[in-house]
Coordinates of C-alpha atoms in Angstrom, one line a residue:
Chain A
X1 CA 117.5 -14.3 -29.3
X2 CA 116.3 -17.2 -27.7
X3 CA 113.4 -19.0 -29.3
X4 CA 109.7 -18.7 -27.8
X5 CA 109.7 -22.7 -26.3
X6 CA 113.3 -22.5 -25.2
X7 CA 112.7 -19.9 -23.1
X8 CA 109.5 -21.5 -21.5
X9 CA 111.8 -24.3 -20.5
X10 CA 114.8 -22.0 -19.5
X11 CA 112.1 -19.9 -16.8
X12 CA 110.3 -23.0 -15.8
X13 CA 113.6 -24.5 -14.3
X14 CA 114.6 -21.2 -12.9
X15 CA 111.5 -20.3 -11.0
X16 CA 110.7 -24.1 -10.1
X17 CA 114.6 -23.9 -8.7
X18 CA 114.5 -20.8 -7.5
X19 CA 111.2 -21.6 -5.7
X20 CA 112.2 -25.3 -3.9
X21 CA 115.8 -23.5 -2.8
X22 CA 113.5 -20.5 -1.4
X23 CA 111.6 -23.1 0.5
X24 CA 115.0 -24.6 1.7
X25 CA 116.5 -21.5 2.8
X26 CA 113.6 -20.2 4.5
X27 CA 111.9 -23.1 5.9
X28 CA 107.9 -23.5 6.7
X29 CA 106.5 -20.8 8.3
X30 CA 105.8 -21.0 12.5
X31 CA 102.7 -22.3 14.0
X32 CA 101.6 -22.3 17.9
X33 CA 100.2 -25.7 18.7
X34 CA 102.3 -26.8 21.3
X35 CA 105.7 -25.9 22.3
X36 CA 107.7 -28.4 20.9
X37 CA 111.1 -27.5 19.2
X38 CA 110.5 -26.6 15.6
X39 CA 113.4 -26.9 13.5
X40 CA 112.0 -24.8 10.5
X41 CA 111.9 -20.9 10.0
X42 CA 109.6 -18.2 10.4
X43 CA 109.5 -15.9 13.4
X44 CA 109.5 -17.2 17.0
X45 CA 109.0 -16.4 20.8
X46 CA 111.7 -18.2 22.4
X47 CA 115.5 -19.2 20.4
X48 CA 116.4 -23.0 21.7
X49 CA 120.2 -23.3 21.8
X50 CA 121.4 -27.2 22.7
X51 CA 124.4 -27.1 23.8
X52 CA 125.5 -30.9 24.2
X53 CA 128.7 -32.6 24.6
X54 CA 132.0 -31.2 25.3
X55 CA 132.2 -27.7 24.8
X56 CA 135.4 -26.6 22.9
X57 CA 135.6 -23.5 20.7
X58 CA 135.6 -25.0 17.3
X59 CA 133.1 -27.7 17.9
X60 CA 132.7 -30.4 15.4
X61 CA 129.5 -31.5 13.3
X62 CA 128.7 -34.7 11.3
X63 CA 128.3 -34.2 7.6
X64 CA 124.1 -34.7 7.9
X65 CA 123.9 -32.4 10.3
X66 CA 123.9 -32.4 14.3
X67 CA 127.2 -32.1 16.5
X68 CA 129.2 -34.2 18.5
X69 CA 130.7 -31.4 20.2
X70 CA 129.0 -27.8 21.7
X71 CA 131.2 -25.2 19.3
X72 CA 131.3 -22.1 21.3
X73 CA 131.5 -20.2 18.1
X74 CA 128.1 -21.7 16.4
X75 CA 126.4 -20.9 19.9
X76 CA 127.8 -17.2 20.3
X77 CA 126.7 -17.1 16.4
X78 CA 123.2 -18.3 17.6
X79 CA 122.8 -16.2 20.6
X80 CA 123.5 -13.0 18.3
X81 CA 121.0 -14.3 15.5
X82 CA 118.4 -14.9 18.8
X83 CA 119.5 -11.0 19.8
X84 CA 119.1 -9.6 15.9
X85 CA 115.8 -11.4 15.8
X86 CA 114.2 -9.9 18.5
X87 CA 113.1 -13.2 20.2
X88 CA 111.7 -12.9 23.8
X89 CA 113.9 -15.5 25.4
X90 CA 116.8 -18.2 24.6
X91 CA 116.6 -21.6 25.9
X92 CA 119.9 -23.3 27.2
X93 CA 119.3 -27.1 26.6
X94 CA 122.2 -28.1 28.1
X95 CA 123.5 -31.6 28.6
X96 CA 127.5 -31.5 28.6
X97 CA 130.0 -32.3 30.6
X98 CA 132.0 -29.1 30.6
X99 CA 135.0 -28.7 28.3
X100 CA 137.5 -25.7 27.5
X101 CA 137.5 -23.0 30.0
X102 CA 138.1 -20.5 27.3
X103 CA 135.0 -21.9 25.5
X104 CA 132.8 -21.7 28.3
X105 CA 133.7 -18.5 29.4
X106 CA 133.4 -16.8 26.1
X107 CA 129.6 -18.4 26.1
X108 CA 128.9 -17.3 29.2
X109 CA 130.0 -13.8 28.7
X110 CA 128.1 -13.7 25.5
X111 CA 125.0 -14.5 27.0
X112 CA 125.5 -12.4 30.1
X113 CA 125.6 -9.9 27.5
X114 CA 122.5 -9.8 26.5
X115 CA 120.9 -10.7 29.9
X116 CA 122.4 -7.3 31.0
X117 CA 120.5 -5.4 28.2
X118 CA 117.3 -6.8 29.9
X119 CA 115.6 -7.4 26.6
X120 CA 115.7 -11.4 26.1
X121 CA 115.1 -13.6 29.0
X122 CA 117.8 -16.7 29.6
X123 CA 116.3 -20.0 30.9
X124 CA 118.4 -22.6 31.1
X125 CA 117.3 -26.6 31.4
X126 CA 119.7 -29.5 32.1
X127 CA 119.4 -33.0 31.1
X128 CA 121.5 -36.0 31.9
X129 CA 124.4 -33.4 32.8
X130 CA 125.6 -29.9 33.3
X131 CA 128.3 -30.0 34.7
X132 CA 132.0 -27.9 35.2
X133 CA 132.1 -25.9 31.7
X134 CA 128.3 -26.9 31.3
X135 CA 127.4 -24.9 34.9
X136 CA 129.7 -22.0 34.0
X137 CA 127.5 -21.6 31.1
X138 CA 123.9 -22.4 32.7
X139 CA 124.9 -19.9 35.6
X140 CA 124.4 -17.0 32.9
X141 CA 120.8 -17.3 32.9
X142 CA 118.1 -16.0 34.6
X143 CA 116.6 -19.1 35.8
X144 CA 117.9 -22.6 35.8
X145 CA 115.8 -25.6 35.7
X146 CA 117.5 -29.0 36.3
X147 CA 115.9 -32.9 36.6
X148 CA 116.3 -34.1 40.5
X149 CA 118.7 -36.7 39.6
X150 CA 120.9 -33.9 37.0
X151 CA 124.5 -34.3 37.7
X152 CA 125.8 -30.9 38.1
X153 CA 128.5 -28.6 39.8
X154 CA 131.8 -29.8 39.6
X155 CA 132.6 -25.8 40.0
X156 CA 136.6 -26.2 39.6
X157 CA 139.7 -26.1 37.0
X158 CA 141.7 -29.3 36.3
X159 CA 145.0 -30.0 34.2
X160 CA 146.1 -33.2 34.3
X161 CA 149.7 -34.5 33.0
X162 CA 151.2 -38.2 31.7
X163 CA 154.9 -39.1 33.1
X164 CA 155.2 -41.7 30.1
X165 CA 159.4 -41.7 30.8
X166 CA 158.9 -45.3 32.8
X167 CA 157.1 -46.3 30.2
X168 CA 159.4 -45.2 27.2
X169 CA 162.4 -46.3 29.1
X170 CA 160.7 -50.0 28.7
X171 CA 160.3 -50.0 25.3
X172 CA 163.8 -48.0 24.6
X173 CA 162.3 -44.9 23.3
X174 CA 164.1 -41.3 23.8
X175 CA 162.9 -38.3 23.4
X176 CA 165.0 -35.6 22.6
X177 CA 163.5 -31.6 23.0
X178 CA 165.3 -28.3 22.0
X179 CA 163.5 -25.6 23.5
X180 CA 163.7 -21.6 23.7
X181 CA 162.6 -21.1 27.1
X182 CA 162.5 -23.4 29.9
X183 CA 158.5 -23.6 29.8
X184 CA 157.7 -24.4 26.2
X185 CA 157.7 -27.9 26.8
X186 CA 155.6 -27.5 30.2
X187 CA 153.3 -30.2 30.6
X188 CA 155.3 -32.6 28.1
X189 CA 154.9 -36.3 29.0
X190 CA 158.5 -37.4 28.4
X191 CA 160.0 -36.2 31.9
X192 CA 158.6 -35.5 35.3
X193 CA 157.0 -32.1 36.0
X194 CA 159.7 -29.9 37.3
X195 CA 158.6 -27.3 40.8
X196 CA 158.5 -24.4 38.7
X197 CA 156.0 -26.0 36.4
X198 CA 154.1 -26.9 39.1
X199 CA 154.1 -23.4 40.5
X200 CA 152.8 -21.9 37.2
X201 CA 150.5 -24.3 36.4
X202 CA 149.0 -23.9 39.6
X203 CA 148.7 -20.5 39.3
X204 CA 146.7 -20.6 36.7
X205 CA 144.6 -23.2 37.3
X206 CA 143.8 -21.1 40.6
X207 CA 143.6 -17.9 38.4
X208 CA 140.7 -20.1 36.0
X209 CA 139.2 -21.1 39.1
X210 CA 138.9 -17.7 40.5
X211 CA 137.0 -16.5 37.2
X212 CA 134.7 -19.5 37.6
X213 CA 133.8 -18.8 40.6
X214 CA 133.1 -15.2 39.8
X215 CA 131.7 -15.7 36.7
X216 CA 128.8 -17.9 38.7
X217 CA 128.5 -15.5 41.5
X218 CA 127.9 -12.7 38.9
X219 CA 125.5 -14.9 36.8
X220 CA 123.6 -16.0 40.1
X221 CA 124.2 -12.8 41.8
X222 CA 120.8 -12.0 44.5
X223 CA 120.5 -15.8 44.5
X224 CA 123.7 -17.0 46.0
X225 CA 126.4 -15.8 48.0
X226 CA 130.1 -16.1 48.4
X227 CA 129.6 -17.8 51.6
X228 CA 126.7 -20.1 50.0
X229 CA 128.9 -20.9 46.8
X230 CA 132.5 -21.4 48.9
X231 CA 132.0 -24.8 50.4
X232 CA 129.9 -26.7 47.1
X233 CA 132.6 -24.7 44.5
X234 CA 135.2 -27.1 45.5
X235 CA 134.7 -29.6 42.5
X236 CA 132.0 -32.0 44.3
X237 CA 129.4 -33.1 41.7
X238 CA 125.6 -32.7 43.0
X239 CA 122.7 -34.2 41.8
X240 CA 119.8 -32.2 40.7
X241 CA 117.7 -31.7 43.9
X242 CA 120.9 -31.6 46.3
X243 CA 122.1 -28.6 44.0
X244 CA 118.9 -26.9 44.3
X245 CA 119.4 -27.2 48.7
X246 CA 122.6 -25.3 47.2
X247 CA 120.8 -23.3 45.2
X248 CA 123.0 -23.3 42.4
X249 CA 119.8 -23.9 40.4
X250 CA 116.5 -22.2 40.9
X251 CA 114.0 -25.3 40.4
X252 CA 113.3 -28.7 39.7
X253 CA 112.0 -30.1 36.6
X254 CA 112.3 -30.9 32.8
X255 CA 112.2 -29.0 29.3
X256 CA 108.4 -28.5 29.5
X257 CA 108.8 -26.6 32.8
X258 CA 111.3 -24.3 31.3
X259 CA 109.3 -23.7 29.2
X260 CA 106.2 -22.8 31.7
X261 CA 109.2 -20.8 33.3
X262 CA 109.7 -19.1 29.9
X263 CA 105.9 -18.0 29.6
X264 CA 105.8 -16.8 33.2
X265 CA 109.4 -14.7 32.7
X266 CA 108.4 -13.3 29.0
X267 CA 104.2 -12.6 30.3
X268 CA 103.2 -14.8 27.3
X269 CA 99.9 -16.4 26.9
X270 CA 100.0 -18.3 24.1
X271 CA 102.0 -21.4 23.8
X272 CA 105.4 -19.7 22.6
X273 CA 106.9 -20.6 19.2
X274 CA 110.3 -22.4 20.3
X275 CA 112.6 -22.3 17.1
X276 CA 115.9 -24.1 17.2
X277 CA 118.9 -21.4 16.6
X278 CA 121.4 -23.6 16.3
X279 CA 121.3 -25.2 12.6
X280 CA 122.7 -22.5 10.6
X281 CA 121.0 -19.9 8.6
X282 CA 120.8 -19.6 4.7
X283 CA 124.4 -17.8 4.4
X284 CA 125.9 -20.7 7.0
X285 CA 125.0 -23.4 5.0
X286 CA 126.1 -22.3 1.8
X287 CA 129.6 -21.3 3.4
X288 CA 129.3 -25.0 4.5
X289 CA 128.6 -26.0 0.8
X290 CA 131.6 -24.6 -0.4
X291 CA 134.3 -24.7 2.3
X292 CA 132.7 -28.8 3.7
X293 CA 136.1 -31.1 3.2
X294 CA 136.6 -34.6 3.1
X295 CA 137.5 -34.2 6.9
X296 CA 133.6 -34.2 7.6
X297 CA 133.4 -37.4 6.0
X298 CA 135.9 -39.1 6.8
X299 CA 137.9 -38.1 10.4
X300 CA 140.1 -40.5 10.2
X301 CA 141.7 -38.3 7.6
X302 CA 142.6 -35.7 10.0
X303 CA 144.0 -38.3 12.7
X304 CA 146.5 -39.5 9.9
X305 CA 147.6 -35.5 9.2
X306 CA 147.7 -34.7 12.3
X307 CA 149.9 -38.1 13.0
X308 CA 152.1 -37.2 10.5
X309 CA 152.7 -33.5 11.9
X310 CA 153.7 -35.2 14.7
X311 CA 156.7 -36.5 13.4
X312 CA 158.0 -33.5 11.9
X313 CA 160.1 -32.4 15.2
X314 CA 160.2 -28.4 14.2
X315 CA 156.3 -27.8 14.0
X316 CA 155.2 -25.2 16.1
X317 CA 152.7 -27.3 18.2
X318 CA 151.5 -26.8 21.6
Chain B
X1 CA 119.9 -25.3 -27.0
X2 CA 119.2 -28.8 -28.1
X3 CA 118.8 -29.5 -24.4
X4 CA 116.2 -26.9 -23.7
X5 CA 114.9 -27.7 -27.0
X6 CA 114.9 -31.6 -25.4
X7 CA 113.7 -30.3 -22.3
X8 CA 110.7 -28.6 -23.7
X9 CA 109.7 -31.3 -26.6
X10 CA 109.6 -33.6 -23.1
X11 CA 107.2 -31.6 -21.3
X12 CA 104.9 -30.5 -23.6
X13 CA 104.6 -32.0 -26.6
X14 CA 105.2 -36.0 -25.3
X15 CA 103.6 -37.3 -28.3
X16 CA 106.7 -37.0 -30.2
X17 CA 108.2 -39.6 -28.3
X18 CA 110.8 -40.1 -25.8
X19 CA 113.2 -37.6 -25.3
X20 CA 117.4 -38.4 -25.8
X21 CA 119.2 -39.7 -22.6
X22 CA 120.6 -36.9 -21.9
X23 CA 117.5 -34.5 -22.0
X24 CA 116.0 -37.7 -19.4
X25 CA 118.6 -37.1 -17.4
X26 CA 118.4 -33.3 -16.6
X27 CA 114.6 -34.1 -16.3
X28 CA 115.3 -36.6 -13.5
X29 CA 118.1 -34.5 -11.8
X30 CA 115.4 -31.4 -11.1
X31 CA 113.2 -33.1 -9.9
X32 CA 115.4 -34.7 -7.8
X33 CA 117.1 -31.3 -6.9
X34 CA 113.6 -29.9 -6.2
X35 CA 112.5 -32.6 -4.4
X36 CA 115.3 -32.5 -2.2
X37 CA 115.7 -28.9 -1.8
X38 CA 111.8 -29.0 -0.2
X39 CA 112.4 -31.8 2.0
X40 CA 115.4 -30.1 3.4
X41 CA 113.7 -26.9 4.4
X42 CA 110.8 -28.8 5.9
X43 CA 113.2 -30.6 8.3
X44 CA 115.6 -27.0 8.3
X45 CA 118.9 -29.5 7.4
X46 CA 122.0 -27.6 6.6
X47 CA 123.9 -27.7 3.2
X48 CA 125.2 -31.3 4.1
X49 CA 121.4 -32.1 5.2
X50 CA 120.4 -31.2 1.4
X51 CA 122.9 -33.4 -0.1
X52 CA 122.0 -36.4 2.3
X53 CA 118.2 -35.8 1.3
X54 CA 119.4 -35.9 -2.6
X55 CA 121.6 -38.9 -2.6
X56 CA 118.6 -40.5 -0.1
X57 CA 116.2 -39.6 -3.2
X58 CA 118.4 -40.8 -5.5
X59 CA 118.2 -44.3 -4.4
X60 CA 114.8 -44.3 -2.8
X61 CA 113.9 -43.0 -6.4
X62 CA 115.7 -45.4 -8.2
X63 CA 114.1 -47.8 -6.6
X64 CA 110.3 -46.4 -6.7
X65 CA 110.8 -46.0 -10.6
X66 CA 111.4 -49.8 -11.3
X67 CA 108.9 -51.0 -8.4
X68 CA 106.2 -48.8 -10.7
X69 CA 107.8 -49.6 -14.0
X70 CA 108.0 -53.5 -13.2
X71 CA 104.1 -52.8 -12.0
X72 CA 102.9 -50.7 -14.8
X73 CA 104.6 -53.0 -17.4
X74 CA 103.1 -56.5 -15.9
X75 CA 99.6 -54.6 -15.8
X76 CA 100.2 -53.2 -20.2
X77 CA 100.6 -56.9 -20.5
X78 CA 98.0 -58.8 -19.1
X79 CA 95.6 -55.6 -20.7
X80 CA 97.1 -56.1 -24.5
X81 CA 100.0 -53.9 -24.4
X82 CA 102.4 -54.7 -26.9
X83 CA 105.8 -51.8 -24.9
X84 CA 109.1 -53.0 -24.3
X85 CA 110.1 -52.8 -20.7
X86 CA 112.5 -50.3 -21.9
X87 CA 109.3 -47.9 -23.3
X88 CA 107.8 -48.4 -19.8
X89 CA 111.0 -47.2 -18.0
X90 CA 110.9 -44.4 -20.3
X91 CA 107.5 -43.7 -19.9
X92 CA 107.5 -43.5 -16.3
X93 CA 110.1 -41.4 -16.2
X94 CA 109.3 -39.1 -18.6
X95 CA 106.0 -38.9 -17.0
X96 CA 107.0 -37.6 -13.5
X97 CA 108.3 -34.1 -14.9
X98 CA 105.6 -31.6 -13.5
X99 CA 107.3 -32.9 -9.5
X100 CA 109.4 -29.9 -10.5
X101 CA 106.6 -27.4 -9.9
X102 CA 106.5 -28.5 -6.0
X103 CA 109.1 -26.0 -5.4
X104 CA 106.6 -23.6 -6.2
X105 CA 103.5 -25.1 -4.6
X106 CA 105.2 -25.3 -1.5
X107 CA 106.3 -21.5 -2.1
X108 CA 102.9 -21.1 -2.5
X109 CA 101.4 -23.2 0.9
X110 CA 103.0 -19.9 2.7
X111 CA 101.4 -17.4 1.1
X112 CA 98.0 -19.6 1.0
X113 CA 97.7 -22.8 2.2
X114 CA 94.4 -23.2 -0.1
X115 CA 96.2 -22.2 -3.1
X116 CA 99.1 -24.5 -2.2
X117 CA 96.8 -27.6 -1.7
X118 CA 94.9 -26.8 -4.7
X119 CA 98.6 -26.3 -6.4
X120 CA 100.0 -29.7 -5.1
X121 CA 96.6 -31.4 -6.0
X122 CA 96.9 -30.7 -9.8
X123 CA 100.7 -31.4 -10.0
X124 CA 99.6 -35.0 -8.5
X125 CA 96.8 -35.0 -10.7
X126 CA 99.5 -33.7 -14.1
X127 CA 101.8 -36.9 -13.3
X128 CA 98.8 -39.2 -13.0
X129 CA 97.1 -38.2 -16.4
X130 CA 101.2 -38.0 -18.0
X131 CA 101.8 -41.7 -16.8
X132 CA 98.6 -42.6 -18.2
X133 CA 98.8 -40.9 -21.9
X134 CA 102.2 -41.9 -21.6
X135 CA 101.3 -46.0 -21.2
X136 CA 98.4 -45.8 -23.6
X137 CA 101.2 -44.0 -26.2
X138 CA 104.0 -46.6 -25.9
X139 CA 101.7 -49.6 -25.5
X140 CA 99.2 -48.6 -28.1
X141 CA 96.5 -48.7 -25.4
X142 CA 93.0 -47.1 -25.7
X143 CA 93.2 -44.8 -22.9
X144 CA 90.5 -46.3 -20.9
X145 CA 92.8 -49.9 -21.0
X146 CA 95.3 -47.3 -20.0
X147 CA 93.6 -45.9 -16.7
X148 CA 92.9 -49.4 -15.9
X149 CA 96.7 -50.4 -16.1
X150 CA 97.8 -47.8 -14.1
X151 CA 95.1 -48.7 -11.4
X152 CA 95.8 -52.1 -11.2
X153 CA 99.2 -51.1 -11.2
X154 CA 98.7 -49.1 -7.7
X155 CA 97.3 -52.1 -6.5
X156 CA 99.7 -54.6 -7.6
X157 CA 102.9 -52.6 -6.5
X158 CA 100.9 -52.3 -2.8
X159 CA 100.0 -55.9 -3.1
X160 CA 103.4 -56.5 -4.0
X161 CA 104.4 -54.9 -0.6
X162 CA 103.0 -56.5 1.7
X163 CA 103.8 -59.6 0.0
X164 CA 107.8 -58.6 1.1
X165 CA 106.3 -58.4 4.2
X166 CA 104.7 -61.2 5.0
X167 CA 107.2 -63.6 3.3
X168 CA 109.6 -63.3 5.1
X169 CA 107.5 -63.3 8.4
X170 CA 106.2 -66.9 6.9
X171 CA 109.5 -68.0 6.0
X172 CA 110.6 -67.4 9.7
X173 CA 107.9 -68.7 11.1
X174 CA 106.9 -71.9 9.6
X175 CA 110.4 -73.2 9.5

């Protein structure tokens, strides 16, 4: 049995522990004074999901927080927690350049998921840039709201490939590749493209394309047609007013007239509570706890690894 | 055991002096914990977010509790204390224990924020009346010498402050 004073001190540090992680895990409870981001927890009106930098599927995060690329998995993750929470609308803060087409499609189809239900409004707002992937993803909302000097568009698919072989033949360098078939070294950068690679590259970029293309008319569909979205959906870059003459936005403005755009979409009178979905929930962060690696910390790590997987001429690499 | 026994003997019965390093130790590490752990849900940081907030408190700590020691301890002095800097350390840290019960006074700011100030308040008003029993104790102070040290000490450390401040400013300046 424990002892009457040891017991005090053993439920004192429990509930004062218990208590401060409570406060961690939960966060402050919502307020309404203005509608500025809150990054704390509670219920709210509207989920804000930034999606900034290059979008890619993984994404990658610093070890204090905040990410230096848009992880398609942490958004589709947020848009679901937006959906299970019953908020009225998401807001797309979106300043990227585009990214993986795979990313950006799976994003887009996740929000055009819940669009279709008709439940949460999608407003999207674009800062210095939203462009390529970062349009695919702004075209699944219901309204998009862009600054007149946004760079945006650049509707289109791109692979690009290195001939190094001049290069390597300078410095006396060989490379020597065993392959099974006679595209699993397509793309490789130690010998010129050959027509067939062409051909199939091609193919698919025109097949990504084509999926782009539909994808926007689908997510803009009743705002834009095929003839209006042919001649700027040839990888041109427009700035923010010139793209609404092409209406591949619906208006002109900054975060604060999403906003308004939010309160006039969701019939909300009050300023709306605007809670940021995209720093991870109680269950996130302690899988973060335990699974964080050095990688976080210190990324030039991960360069040496993956430079000495390089070396090792049987690994199954891309 | 011993370190609950510690632990307890710390909080509240102080009189029979300062607790072993390691019971100190603990003490120090919830609060930090604590601390931490509310500062990361007000700003909604993630699990690295927490640990960034507990090695920031660490030092920012570390640093507070010799900037009020060195204060406190010059104050004892000039008022007829007769502590080592060591007891003053000690003291000071000793003294800062009820931080611990933020956890639940923020807890407690949700369900009423009245009830939460009111909480917070005393907790202020527990480390405040533990630093200065805890002065009087190891510098054999009467406890109104005691009140006075620690409020000259307030004034000192924020004297002390702007003093950083400014000398540099004169340094670069007038050269």
């Amino acid at each position: 049995m424990l002892r009457q004073d040891r017991l005090i001190a053993l439920a004192l540090i429990v509930i004062c522990l218990m208590a401060a992680l409570g406060n961690w895990l939960g966060g402050v409870p919502a307020q309404r004074p203005d509608p500025v981001a809150r990054t704390s927890g509670g219920a709210a009106d509207v989920a804000l999901i930034p999606i900034a930098g290059v979008i890619t599927f993984a994404g990658e995060s610093s070890p204090l927080g905040g990410g230096t690329t848009a992880g398609a998995q942490g958004i589709m993750r947020a848009v679901r927690r937006a959906e299970r929470d019953g908020v009225k609308a998401i807001l797309l803060n979106i300043n990227s350049p585009g990214g993986s087409a795979a990313a950006s499609q799976a994003i887009f189809e996740e929000l055009m998921r819940v669009r279709q239900k008709g439940k949460v409004k999608i407003v999207a707002t674009m800062a210095d840039v939203a462009a390529s992937g970062g349009y695919y993803v702004a075209a699944a909302a219901d309204h998009i709201v862009a600054n007149p000097s946004t760079i945006t568009g650049s509707i289109g698919v791109i692979v690009q490939i290195q001939n190094l072989t001049d290069l390597l033949k300078k410095v006396g360098v060989q490379t020597v590749t065993i392959k099974s078939g006679k595209f699993k070294d397509i793309a490789s950068a130690y010998r010129p493209i050959t027509p067939g690679e062409t051909d199939l590259l091609k193919s698919f970029v025109n097949e990504s394309y084509q999926q782009f293309f539909e994808a926007i008319l689908r997510g803009r569909q009743g705002k834009i047609t095929r003839a209006e979205l042919e001649p700027v959906a040839d990888g041109r870059i427009l700035i923010g007013a010139a793209a609404l003459d092409a209406k591949l936005i619906d208006s002109l403005g900054n975060y604060y007239d999403a906003v308004e755009q939010i309160k006039a979409l969701t019939k909300l009178k009050t300023e709306p509570v605007i809670r940021n979905y995209l720093t991870p929930d109680w269950r996130e962060s302690f899988q973060q706890l335990f699974t964080f690696s050095l990688d976080q910390w210190f990324p030039e790590q991960r360069l040496h690894r993956l430079t000495y997987w390089n070396k090792i001429p049987l690994a199954l690499m891309e | 055991m011993m370190l609950l026994d510690g632990l307890y003997n710390s909080w509240f019965r102080p009189g029979l002096g300062r607790p072993p390093m390691p019971v100190a130790i603990v003490s120090i590490l919830l609060v930090l914990i604590v601390l931490s752990f509310n500062a990361a849900g007000l700003t909604n940081s993630s699990a690295s977010g927490w640990l960034g907030w507990f090695f920031l408190f660490l030092l920012g700590g570390g640093v507070g509790w010799f900037w009020l020691s060195a204060a406190l301890h010059i104050m004892a002095r000039l008022l007829g204390g007769i502590g080592s800097v060591t007891d003053t350390l000690g003291a000071v840290a000793q003294s800062l224990w009820p931080l611990i019960l933020t956890g639940a006074a923020n807890s407690a700011l949700k369900v009423s924020p009245r009830l939460g100030l009111l909480f917070s308040l005393g907790i202020n008003l527990w480390v405040v009346v533990n630093l200065v029993r805890s002065m009087a104790q190891e510098h054999q102070l009467p406890w109104v010498r005691a009140l006075l040290c620690f409020g000259g000490a307030i004034i000192l450390a924020e004297l002390a402050l702007v003093g950083l401040i400014l000398w540099p400013l004169m340094i670069t300046l007038g050269m």
